[in-house]
Short mmCIF file of C-alpha atoms in Angstrom, two decimals:
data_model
loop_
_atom_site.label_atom_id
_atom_site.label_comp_id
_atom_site.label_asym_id
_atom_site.label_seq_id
_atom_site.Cartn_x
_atom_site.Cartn_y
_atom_site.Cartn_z
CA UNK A 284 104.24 149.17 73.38
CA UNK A 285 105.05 145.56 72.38
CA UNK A 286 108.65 144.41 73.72
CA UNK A 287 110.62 141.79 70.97
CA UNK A 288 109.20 138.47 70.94
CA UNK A 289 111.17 135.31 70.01
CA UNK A 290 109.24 132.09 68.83
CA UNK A 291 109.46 129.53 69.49
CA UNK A 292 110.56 128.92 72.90
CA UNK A 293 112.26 125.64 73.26
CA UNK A 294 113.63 123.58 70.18
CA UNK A 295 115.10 120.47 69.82
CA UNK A 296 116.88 119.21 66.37
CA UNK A 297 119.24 116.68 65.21
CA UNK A 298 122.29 116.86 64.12
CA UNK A 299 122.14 117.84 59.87
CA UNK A 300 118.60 119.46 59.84
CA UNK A 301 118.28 122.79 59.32
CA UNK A 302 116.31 125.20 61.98
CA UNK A 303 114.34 129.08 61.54
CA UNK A 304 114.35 130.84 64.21
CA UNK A 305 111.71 134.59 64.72
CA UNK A 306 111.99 137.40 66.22
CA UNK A 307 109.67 140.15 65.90
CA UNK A 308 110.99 143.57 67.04
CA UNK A 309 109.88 146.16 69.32
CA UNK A 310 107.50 148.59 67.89
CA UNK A 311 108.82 151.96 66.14
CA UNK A 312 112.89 149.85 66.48
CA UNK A 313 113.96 149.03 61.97
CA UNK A 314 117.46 147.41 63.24
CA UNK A 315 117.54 143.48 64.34
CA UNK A 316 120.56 141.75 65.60
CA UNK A 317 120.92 138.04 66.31
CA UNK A 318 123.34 136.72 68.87
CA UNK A 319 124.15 133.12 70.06
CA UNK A 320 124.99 132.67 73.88
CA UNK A 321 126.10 129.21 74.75
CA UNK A 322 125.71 127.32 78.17
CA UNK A 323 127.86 129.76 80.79
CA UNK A 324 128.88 131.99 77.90
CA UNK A 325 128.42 135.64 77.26
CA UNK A 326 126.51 136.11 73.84
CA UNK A 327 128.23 136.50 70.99
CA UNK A 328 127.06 138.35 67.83
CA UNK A 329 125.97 136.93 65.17
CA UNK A 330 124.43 139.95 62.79
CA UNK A 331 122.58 142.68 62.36
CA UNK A 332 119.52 143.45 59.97
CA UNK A 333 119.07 147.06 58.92
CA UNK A 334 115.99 148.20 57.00
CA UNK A 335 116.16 144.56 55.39
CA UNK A 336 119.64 144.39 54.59
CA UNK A 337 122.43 142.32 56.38
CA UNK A 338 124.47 145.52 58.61
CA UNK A 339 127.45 143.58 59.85
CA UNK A 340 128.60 139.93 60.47
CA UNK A 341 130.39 138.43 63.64
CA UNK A 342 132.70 135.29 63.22
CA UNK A 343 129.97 132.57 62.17
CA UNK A 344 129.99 130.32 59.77
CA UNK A 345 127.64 131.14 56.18
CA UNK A 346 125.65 128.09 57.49
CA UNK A 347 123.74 131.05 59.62
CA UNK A 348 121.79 133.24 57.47
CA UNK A 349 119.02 135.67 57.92
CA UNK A 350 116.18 137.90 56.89
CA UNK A 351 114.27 140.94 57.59
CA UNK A 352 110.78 141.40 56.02
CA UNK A 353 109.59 145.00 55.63
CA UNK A 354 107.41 145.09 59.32
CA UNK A 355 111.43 144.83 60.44
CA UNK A 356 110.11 141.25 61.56
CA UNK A 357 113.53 138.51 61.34
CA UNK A 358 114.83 135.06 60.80
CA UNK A 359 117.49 133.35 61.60
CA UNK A 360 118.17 130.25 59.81
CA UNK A 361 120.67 127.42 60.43
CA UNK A 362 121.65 124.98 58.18
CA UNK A 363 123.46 121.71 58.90
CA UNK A 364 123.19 121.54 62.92
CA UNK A 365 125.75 120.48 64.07
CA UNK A 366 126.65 119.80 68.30
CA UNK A 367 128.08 123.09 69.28
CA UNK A 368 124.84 125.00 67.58
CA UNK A 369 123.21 124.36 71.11
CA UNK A 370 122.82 126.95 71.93
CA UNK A 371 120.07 130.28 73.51
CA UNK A 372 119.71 131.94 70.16
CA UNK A 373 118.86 136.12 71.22
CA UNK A 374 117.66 139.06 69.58
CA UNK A 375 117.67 142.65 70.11
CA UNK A 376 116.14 145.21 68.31
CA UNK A 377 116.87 149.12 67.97
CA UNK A 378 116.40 152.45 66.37
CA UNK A 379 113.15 154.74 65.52
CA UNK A 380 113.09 156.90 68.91
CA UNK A 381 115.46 154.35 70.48
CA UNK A 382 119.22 155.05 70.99
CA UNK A 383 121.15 153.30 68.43
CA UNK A 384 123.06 151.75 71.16
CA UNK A 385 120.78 150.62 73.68
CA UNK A 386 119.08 147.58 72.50
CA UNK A 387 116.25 145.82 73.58
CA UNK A 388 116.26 141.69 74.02
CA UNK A 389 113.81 138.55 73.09
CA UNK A 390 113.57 136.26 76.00
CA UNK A 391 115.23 133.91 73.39
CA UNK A 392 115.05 130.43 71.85
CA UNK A 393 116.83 127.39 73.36
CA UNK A 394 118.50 125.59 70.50
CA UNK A 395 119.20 122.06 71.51
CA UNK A 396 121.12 119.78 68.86
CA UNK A 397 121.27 115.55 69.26
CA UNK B 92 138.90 143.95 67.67
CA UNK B 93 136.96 144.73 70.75
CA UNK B 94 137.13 142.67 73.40
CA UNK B 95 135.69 142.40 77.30
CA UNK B 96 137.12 140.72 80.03
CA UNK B 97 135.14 140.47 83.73
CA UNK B 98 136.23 138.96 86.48
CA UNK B 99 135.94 135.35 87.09
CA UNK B 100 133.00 134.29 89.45
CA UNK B 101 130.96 133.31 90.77
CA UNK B 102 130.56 135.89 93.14
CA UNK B 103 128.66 134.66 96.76
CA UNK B 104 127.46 137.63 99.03
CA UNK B 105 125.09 138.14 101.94
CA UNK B 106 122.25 140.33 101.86
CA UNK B 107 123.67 143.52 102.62
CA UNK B 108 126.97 143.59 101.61
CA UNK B 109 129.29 145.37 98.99
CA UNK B 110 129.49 144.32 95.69
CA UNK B 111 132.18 144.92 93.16
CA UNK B 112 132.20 143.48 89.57
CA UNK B 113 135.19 144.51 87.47
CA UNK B 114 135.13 144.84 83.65
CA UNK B 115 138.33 146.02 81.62
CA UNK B 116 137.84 146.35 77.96
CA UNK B 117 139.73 146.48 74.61
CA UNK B 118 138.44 148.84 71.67
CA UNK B 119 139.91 151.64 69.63
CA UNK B 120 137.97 155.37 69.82
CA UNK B 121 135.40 156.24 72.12
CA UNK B 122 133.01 153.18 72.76
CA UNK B 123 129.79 152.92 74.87
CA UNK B 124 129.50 150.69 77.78
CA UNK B 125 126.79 148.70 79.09
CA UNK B 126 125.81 146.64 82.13
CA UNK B 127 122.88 143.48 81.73
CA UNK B 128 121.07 141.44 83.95
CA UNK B 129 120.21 138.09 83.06
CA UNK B 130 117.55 136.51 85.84
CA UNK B 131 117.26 132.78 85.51
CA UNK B 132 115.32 131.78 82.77
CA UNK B 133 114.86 135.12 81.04
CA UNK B 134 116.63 137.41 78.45
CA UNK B 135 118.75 139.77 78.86
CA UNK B 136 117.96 143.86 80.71
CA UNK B 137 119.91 146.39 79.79
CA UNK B 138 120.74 147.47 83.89
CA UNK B 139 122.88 151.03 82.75
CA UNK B 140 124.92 152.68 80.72
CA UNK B 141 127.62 155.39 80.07
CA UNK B 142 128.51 156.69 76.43
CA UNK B 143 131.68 158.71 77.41
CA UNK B 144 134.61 158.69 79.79
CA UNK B 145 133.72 159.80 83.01
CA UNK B 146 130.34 159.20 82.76
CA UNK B 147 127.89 157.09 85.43
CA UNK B 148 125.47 154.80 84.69
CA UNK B 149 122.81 154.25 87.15
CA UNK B 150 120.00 152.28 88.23
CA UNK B 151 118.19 150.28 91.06
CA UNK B 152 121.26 151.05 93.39
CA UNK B 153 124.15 149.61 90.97
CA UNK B 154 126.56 152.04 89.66
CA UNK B 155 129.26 151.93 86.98
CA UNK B 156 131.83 154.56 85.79
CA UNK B 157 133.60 154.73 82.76
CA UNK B 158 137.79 155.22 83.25
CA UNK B 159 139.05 155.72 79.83
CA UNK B 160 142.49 156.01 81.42
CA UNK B 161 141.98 152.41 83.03
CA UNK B 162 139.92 151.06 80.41
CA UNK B 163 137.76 150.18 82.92
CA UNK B 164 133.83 150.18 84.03
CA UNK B 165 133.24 148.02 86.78
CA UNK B 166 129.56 147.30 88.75
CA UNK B 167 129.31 148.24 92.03
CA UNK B 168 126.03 148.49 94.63
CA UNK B 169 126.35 149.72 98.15
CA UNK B 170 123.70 147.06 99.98
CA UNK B 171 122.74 144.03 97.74
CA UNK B 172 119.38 141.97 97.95
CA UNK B 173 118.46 138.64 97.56
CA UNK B 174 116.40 139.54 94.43
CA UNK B 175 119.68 140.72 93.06
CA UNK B 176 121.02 137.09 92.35
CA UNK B 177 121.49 137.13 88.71
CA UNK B 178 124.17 136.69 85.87
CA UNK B 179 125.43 140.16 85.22
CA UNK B 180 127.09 141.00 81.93
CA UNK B 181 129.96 143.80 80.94
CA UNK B 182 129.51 145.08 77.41
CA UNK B 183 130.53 147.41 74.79
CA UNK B 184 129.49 148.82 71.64
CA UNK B 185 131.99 151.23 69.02
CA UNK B 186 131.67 154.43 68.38
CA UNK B 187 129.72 156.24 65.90
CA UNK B 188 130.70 155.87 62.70
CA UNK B 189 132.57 152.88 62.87
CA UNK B 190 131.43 149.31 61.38
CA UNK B 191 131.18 147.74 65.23
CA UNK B 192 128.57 150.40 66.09
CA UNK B 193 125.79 149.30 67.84
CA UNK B 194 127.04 145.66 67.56
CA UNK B 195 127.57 144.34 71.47
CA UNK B 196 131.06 142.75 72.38
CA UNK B 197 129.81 140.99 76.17
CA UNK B 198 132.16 139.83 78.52
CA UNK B 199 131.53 135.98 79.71
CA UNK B 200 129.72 136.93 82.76
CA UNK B 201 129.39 137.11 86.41
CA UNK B 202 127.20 134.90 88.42
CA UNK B 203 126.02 136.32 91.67
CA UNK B 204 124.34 134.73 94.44
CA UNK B 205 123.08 136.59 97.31
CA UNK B 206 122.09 134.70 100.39
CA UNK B 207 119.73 136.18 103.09
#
């Protein structure tokens, strides 16, 4: 069984340019959810991707968006970078034999913004 | 909305010794509660979990029970290890049914450090 896998790795942007991050979820899970944790910061939610439609936003800005392609496969994209968007971008993924609640993490994607 | 507050750290122990984390939390119904790990460098691992009051999570020696009446689920582990330095993380998710439901809220964090 594949665990969820984040690419890239490491990323550095400047400040205006727009960024996609992937995440490809665990095999059998149809539910995706992004979350940004800053430097010494729990994460914080960003959303959720259920069966290709958006399944709940947290407090962020429309400047994040996402997608989920049919393999349940997701992007998050972020437009205008600015400072504070640096950033260890995670996602989980869920459902299929899983329990809704207990979700399984990427290794992530550092987001640094000059 | 929800909300989860842990207590400030960092927390310094020698192998061996007690540790305590506390995590209160703020939500409306019956949510579930979580415990991660974060090792340096790496994503996050679910550690346990409890998905009603009075419940305990368990696993590699930490425990955690949920106190509905104290709002309350806080870490403990009778003998820590040097391998257990890591950032540990207090969460919850809403109950069925409602729109926060298997959405995490995480509390800030809790660096340990465990020296031998």
């Amino acid at each position: 069984e594949t665990g969820v896998t984040q690419s890239p790795t490491h990323l550095i942007k400047t400040r205006g340019q727009q960024v996609t991050l992937r995440c490809s979820s665990q095999s059998g899970h149809n539910t995706v959810s992004w979350y940004q944790q800053a430097l010494g910061q729990g994460p914080q939610f960003i959303f959720q991707y259920y069966r290709e439609e958006e399944n709940g936003r947290g407090n962020f800005p429309p400047r994040f968006s996402g997608l989920q392609f049919p393999n349940y496969s997701s992007e998050l994209n972020v437009n205008a970078l600015e400072l504070d968007d640096s950033a260890l971008y995670l996602c989980a993924s869920t459902g299929g034999a899983s329990s809704y609640n207990e979700q399984f993490f990427g290794p992530g994607t550092r987001l640094t913004v000059l | 909305g929800n909300s989860v507050t842990q207590m400030e750290g960092p927390v310094t122990l020698s192998e061996e010794a007690f540790l305590t984390i506390n995590c209160t939390y703020t939500a409306t119904g019956y949510p579930s509660l979580f415990w991660y790990v974060q090792y340096p460098g790496e994503g996050l691992q679910l550690l346990l979990k409890a998905t009603k009051a009075d419940d305990k999570g368990s696993n590699k020696g930490f425990e955690a029970t949920y106190r509905k009446e104290t709002t309350s689920f806080h870490l403990e582990k009778g003998s820590v290890q040097v391998s257990d330095s890591a950032v540990y993380f207090c969460a919850l998710s809403g109950n069925a049914g409602g729109t926060s439901y298997g959405k995490l809220t995480f509390g800030q964090g809790t660096i340990l450090t465990v020296h031998p």
